[in-house]
CSV table of C-alpha atoms in Angstrom, one decimal:
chain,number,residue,atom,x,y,z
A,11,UNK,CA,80.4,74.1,66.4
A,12,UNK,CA,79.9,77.8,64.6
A,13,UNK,CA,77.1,80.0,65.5
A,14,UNK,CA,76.9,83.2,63.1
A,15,UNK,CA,75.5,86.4,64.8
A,16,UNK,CA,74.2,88.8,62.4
A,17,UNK,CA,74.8,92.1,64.2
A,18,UNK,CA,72.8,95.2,64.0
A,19,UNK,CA,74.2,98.5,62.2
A,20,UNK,CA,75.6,100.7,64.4
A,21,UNK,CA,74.3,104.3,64.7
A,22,UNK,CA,76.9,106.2,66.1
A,23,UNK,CA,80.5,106.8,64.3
A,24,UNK,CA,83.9,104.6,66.3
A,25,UNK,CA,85.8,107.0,68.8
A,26,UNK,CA,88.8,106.1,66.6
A,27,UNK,CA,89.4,108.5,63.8
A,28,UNK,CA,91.6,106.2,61.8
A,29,UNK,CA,88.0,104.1,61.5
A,30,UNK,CA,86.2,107.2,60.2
A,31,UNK,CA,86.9,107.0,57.3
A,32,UNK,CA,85.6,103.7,56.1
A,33,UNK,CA,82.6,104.8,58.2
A,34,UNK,CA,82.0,107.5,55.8
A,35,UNK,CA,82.7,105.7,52.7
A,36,UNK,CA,80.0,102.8,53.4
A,37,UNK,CA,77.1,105.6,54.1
A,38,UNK,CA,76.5,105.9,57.6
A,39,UNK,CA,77.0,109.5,57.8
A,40,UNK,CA,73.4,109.7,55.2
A,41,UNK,CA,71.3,107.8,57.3
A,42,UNK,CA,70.0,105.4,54.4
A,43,UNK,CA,71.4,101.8,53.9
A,44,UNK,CA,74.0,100.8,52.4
A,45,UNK,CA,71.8,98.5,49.8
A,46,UNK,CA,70.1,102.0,48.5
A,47,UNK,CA,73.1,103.4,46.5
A,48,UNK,CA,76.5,101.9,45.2
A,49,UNK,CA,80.0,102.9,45.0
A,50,UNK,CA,79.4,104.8,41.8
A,51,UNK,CA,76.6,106.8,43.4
A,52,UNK,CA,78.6,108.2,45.3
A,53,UNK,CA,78.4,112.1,45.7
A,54,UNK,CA,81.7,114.9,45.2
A,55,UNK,CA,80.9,116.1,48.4
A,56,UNK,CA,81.0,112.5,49.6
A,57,UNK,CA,84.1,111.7,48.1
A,58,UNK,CA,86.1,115.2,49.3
A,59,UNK,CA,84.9,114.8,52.9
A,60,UNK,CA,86.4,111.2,52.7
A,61,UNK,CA,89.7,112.5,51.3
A,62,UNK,CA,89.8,115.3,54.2
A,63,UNK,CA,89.2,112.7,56.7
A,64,UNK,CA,92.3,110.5,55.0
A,65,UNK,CA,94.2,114.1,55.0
A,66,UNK,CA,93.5,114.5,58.7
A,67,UNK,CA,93.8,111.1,60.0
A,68,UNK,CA,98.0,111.4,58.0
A,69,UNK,CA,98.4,114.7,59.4
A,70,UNK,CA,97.8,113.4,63.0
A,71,UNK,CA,99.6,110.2,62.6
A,72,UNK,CA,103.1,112.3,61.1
A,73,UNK,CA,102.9,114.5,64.2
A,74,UNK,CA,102.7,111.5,66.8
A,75,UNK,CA,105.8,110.2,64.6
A,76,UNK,CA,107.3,113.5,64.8
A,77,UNK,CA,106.9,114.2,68.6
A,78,UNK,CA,108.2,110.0,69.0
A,79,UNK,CA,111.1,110.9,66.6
A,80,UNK,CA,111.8,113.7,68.9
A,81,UNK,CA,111.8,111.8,72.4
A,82,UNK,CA,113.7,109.1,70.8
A,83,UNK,CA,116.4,111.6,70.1
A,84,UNK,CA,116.4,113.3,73.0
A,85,UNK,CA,116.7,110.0,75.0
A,86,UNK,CA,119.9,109.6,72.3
A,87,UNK,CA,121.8,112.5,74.0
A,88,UNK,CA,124.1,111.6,76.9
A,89,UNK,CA,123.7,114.6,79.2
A,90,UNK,CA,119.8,114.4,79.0
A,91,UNK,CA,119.4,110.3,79.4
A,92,UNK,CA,121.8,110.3,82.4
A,93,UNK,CA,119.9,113.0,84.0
A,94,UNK,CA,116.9,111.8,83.6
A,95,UNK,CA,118.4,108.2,84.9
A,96,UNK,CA,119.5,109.9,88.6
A,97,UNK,CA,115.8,110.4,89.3
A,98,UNK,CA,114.5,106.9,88.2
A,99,UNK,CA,115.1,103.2,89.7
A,100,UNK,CA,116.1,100.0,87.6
A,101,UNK,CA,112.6,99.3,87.6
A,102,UNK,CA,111.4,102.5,85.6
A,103,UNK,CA,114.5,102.7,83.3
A,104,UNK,CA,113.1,99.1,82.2
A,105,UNK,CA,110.0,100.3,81.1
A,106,UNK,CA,111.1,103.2,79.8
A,107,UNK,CA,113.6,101.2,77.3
A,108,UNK,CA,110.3,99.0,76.6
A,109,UNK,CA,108.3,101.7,75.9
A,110,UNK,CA,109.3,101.7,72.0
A,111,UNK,CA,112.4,100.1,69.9
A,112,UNK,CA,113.5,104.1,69.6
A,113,UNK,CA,114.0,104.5,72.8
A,114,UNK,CA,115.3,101.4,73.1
A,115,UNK,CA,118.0,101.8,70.9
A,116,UNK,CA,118.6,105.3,72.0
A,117,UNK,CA,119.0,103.9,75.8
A,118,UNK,CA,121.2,100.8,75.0
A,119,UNK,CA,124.3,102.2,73.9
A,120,UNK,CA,124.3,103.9,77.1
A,121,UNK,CA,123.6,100.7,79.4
A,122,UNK,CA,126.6,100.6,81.5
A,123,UNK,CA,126.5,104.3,82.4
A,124,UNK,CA,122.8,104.1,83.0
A,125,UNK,CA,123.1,100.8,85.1
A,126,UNK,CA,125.4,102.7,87.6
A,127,UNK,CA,123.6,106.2,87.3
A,128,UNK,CA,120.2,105.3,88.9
A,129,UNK,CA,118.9,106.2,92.1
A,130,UNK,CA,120.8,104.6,95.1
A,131,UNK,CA,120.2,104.1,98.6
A,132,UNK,CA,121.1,106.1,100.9
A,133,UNK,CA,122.1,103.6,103.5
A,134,UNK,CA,124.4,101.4,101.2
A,135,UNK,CA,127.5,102.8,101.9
A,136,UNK,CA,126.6,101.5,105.9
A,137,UNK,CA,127.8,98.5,107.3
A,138,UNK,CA,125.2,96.6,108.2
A,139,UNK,CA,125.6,95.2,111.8
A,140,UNK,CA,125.4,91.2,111.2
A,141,UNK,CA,124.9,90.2,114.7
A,142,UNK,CA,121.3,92.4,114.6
A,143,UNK,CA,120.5,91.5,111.0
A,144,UNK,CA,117.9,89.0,111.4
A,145,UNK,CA,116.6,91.0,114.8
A,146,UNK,CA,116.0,93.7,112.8
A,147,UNK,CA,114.2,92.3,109.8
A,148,UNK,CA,111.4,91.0,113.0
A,149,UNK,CA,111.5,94.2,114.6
A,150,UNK,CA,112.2,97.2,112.1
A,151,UNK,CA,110.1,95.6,109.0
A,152,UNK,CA,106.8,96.0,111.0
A,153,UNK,CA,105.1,98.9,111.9
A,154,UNK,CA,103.9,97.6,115.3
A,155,UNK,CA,107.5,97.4,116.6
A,156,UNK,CA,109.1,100.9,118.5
A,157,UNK,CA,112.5,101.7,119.2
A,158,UNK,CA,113.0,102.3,123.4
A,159,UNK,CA,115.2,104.1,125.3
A,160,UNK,CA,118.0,106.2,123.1
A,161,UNK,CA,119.1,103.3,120.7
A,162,UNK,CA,119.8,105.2,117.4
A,163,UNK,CA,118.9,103.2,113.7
A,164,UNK,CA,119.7,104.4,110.2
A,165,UNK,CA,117.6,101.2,109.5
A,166,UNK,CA,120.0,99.1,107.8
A,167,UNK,CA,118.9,95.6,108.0
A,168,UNK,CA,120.8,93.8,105.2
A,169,UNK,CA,122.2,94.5,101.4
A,170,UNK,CA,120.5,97.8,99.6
A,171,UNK,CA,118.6,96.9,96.4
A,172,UNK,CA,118.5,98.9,93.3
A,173,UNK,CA,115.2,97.6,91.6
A,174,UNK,CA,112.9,99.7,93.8
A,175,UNK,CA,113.8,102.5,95.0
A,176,UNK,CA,112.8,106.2,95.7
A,177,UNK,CA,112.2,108.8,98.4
A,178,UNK,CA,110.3,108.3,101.6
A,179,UNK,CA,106.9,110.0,101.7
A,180,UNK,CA,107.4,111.7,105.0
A,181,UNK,CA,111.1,112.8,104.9
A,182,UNK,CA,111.9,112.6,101.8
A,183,UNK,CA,115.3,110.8,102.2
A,184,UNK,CA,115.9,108.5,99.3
A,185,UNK,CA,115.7,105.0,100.4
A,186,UNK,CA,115.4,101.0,99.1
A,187,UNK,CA,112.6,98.6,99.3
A,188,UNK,CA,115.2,96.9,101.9
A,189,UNK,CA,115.0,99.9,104.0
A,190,UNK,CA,111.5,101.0,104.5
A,191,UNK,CA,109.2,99.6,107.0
A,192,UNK,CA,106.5,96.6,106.0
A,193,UNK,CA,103.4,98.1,104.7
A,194,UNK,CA,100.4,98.2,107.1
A,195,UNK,CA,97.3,95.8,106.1
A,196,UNK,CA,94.5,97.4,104.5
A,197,UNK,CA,92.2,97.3,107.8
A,198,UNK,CA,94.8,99.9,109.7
A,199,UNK,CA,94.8,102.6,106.9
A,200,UNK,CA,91.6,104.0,108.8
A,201,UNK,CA,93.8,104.9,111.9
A,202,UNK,CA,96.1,107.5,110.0
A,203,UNK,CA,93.6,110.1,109.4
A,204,UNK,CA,93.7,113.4,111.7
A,205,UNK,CA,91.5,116.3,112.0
A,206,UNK,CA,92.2,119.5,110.3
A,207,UNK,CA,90.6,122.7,112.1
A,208,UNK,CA,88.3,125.0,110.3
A,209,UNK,CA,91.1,127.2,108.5
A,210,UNK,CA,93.0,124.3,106.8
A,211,UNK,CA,89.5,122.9,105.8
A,212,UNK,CA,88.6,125.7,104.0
A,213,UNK,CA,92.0,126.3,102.4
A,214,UNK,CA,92.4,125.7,98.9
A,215,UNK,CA,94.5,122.0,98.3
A,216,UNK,CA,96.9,123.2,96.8
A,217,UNK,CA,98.1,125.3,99.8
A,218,UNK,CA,98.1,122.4,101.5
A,219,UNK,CA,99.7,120.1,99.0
A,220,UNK,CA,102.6,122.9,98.7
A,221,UNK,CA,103.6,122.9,102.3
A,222,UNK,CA,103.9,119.5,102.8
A,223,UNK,CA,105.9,118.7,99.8
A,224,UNK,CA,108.3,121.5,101.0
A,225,UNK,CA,108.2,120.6,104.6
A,226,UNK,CA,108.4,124.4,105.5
A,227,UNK,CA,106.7,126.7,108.0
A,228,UNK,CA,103.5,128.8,107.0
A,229,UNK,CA,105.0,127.9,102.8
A,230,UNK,CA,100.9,127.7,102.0
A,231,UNK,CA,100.4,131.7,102.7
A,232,UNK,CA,103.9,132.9,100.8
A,233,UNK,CA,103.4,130.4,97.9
A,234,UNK,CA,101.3,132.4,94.8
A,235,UNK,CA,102.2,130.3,91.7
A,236,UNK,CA,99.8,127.9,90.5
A,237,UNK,CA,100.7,124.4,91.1
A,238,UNK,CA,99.7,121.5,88.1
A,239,UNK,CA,96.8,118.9,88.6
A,240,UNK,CA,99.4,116.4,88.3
A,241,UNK,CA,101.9,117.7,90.9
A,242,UNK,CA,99.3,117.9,93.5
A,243,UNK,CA,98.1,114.2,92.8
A,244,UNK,CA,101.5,113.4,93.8
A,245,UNK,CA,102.0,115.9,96.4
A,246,UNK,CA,98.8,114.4,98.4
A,247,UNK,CA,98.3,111.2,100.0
A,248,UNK,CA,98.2,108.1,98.6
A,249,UNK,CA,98.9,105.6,101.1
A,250,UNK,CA,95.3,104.0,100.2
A,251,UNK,CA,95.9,103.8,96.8
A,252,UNK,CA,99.9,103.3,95.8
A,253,UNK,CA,100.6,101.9,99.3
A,254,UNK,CA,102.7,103.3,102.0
A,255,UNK,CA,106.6,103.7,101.2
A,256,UNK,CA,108.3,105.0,104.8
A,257,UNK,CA,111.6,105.0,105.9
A,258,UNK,CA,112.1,102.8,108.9
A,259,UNK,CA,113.3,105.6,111.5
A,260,UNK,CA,109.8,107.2,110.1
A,261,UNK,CA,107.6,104.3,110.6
A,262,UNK,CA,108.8,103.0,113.8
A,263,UNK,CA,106.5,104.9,115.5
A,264,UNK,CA,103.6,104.9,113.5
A,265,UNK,CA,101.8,102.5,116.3
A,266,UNK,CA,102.3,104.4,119.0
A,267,UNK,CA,101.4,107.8,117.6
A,268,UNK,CA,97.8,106.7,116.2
A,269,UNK,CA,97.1,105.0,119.8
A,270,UNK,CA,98.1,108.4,121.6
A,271,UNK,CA,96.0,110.6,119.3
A,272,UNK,CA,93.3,108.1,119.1
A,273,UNK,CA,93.2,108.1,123.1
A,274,UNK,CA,92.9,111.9,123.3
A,275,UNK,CA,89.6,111.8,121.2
A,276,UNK,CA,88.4,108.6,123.1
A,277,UNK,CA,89.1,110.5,126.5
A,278,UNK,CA,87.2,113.6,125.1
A,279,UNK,CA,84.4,111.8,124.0
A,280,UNK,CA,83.8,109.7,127.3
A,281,UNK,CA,84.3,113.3,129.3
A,282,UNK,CA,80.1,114.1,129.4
A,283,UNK,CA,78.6,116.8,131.8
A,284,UNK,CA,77.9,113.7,134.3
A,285,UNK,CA,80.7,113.2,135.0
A,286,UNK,CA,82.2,116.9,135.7
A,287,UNK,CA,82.6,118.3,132.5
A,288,UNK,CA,80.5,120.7,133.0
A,289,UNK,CA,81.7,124.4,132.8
A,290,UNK,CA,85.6,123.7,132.9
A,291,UNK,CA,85.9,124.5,128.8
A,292,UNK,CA,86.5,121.5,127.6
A,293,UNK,CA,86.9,122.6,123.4
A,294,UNK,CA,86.5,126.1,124.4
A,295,UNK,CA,89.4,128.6,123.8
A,296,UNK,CA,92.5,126.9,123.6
A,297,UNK,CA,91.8,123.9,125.4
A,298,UNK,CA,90.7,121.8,122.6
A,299,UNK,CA,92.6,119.2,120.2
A,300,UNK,CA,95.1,121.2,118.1
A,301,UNK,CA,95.2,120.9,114.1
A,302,UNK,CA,97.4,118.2,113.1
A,303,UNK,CA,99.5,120.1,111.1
A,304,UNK,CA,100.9,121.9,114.3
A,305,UNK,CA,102.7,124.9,113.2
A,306,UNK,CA,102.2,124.7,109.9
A,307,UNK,CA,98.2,125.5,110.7
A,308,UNK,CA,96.6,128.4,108.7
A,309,UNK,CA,95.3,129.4,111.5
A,310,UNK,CA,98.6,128.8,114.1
A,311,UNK,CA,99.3,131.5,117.3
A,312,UNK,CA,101.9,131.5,119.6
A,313,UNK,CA,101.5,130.0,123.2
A,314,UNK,CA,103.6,130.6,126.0
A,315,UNK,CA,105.2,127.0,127.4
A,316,UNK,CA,106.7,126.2,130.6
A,317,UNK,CA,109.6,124.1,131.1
A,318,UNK,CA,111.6,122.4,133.6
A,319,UNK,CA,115.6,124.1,133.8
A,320,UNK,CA,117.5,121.6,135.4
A,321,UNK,CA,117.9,119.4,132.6
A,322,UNK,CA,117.7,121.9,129.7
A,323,UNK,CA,120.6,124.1,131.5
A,324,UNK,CA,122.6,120.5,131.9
A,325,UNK,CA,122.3,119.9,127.9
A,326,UNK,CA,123.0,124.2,127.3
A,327,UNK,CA,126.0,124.2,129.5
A,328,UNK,CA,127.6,121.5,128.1
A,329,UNK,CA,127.3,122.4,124.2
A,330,UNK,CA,128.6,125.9,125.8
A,331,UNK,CA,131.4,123.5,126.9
A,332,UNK,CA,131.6,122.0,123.5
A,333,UNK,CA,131.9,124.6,121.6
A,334,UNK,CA,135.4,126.1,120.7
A,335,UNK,CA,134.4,129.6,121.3
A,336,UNK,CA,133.3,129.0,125.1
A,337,UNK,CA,134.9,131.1,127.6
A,338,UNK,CA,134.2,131.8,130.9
A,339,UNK,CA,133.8,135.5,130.3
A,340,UNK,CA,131.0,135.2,127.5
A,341,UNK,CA,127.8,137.4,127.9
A,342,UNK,CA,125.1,136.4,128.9
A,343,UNK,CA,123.1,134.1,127.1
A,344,UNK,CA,120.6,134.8,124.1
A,345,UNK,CA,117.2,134.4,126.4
A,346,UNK,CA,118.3,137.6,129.0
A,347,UNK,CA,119.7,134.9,131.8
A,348,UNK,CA,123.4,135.2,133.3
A,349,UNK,CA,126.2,132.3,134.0
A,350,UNK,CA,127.0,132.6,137.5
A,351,UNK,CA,130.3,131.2,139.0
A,352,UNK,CA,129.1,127.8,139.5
A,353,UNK,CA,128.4,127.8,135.9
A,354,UNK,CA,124.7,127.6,136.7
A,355,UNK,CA,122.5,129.8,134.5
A,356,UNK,CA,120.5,132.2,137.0
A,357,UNK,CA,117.2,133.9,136.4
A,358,UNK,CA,116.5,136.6,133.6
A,359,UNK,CA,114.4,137.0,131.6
A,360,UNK,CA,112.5,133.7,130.0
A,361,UNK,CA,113.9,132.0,133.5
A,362,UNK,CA,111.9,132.1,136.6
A,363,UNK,CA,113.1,131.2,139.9
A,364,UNK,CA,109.7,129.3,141.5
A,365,UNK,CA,109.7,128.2,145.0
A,366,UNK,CA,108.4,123.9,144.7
A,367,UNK,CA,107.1,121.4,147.4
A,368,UNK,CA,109.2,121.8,150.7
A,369,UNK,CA,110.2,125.0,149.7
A,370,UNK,CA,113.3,124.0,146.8
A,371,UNK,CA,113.7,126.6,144.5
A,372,UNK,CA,113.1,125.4,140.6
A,373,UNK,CA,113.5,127.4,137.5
A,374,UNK,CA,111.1,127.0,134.6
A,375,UNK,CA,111.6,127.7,131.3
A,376,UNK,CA,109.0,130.4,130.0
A,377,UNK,CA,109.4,130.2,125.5
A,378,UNK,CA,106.9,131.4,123.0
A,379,UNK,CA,105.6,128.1,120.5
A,380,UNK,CA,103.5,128.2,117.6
A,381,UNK,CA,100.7,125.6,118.0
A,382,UNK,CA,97.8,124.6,115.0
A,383,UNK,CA,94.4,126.1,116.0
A,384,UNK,CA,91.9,123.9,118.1
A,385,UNK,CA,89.5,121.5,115.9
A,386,UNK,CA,85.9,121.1,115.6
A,387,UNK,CA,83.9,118.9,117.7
A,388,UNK,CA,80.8,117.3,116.4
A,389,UNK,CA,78.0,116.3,118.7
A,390,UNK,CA,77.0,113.8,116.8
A,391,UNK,CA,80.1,112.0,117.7
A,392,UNK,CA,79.7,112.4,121.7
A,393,UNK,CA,76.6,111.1,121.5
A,394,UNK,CA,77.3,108.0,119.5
A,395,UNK,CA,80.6,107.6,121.0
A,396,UNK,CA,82.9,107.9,117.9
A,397,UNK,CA,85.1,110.2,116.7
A,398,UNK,CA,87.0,111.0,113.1
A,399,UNK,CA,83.8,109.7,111.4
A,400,UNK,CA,83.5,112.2,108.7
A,401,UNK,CA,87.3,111.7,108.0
A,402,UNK,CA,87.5,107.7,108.4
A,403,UNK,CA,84.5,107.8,106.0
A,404,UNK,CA,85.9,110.5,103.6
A,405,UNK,CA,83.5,113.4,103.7
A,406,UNK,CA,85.6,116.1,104.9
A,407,UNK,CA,89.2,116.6,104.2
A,408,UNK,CA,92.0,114.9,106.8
A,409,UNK,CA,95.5,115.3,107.6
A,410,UNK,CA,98.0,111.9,107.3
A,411,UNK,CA,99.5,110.7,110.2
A,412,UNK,CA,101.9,108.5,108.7
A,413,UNK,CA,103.0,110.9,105.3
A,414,UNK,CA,102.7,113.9,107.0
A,415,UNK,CA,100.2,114.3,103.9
A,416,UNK,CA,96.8,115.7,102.9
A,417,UNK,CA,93.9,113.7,102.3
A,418,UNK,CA,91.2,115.2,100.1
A,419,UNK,CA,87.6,115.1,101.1
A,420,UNK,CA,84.0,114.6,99.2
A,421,UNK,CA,84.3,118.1,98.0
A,422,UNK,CA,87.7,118.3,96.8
A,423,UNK,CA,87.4,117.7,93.0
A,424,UNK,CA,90.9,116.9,91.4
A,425,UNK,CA,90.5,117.2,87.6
């Protein structure tokens, strides 16, 4: 069975030039039917604005050839296509040689060189241990598992692939599908979001974006040069959208981490005025929960920290003893404290001597650390019981606890 459809006219001209020009030669451009006037009624104006169109639509089509002619031959020189082949997988340099019969072309006379020039792994020159292998594929694959005690892991579980590869979004170390942890489900991506405080909030993206693709201290306040809309897609987080790509000594602890920060806001929500909160400055001062982009933060200060000596002098003196240049009549150290004969460092200046329970003499550690400024703390989250609503939900702008990335927020418009 046929059923014919006679269609109406349409009143607007096609988005595609190329089709413009037939559009103009049948009279749609004078409003009246194409019944009213014939080909040889046809105006000179009619006719040249046709022939410009034709002109036009050529002109574009010969510079899309041009620029294709030009990629094509750019692809055809060694030095260039082997470049651009050590920052790609096998994966990419397939489509790349199915992107057009050019390319193609320009890419196979170079297949063996290009086959052995893509990214590798950068566990595949490590053994992998075969009495763990399968232990590890349970264990190191998923998220929920974490490493105890002081068990090292370069996460090799088995044979590197070359297919999919490419650099982990927290560290940056170049690593294999083989090699990265399993990707959380969909339901857990609402754990990774931290709170930002009010400086980092405010901040433009892209001084966000900057310093965490450089993984430097304070990079968003030095950096002045514009950054593209394209580079800061890919500098920000996109764990929701292209799925999480870790490296396993990265995501082994990815569990543990959002239970720990999620407990401090569950504790600080639960801590109401009945039940003794009341006056001790609980998010007042420096008592609050820092920004998750430590110190990094905008807003950072330094903080004096106390540690326990006795097993930071045990690591100190033996690197000391390490070290080839050790000698028993080297200065002091760098933090003002003295060696004494015993080879015990004694008080000075960052070392305090403090007198403990039963009257043993301990030594703490006084440094100076840079710590993220406090957060914001909504009472409309106390009162309901919740907390990281605005960022679960995406209306303000979060920090990623698994990239080390930012999220963007309602307001953060990325053209």
């Amino acid at each position: 069975m046929v059923v014919f459809v006679e269609l109406d006219d349409e009143s607007e001209p096609p988005e595609d030039i190329r089709l413009r020009p037939h559009w103009d030669r049948n009279g749609h451009n004078t409003g009246k039917p194409l019944g009213q006037f014939g080909v040889g009624n046809l105006s000179i104006n009619e006719g040249s604005s046709a022939a410009n169109d034709d002109v036009e639509l050529e002109a574009i089509t010969a510079t899309q050839e041009h620029q294709r002619i030009l990629v094509a031959e750019a692809l055809g020189c060694y030095p260039v296509v082997i470049s651009i082949a050590s920052h790609i997988d096998l994966n990419t340099l397939d489509a790349l040689a199915q992107s057009c019969r050019q390319v193609r072309a320009s890419l196979i006379q170079y297949r063996k060189q290009l086959l052995s020039s893509t990214l590798h792994c950068e566990n595949e020159d490590v053994e992998p241990d075969p009495e763990n292998t399968l232990r590890s594929r349970a264990r190191a694959a998923t998220w929920y598992f974490v490493k105890t005690g002081r068990e090292g892991g370069n996460g090799k579980i088995g044979d590197c692939a070359r297919d999919l590869v490419g650099g982990c979004r927290r560290c940056n170390r170049v690593v294999c599908r083989n090699c990265t942890i399993k990707p959380p489900s969909s339901g857990l991506l609402k754990h990774r979001h931290r709170r930002l405080c009010a400086a980092c909030s405010k901040a433009p993206l892209s001084s966000l974006a900057s310093s965490s693709s450089t993984n430097g201290p304070n990079r968003a306040s030095e950096s002045t040069s514009p950054i593209n809309t394209n580079m800061l897609k890919l500098a920000l987080c996109n764990c929701a959208t292209e799925g999480v790509w870790l490296c396993q000594p990265c995501g082994r602890s990815l569990r543990s981490a959002d239970s720990e920060y999620e407990g401090v806001w569950r504790w600080r929500t639960r801590y109401l005025p009945s039940l003794g909160g009341l006056g001790v400055g609980i998010g007042e001062g420096d008592r609050g929960v820092e920004c998750s982009r430590g110190k990094e933060c905008i807003a950072a200060r330094e903080v004096e920290q106390e540690t326990d000596c006795d097993a930071e002098d045990a690591r100190e003196i033996e690197s000391r003893a390490a070290s080839p240049s050790s000698s028993p009549s080297s200065p002091p150290s760098s933090n003002g404290s003295s060696i004494n004969v015993n080879g015990h460092i004694g008080p000075g200046y960052a070392r305090h001597e403090i007198e403990g329970i039963g009257g043993v003499l301990k030594k703490k550690l006084v440094t100076m650390v840079k710590v993220g400024a406090c957060v914001p703390e909504w009472g409309d989250e106390k009162q309901q019981g919740r907390f990281l609503i605005r960022e679960a939900e995406g209306r303000a702008r979060s920090w990623c606890g698994w990239c080390w990335r930012a999220v963007p927020g309602a307001k953060d418009v990325l053209e």
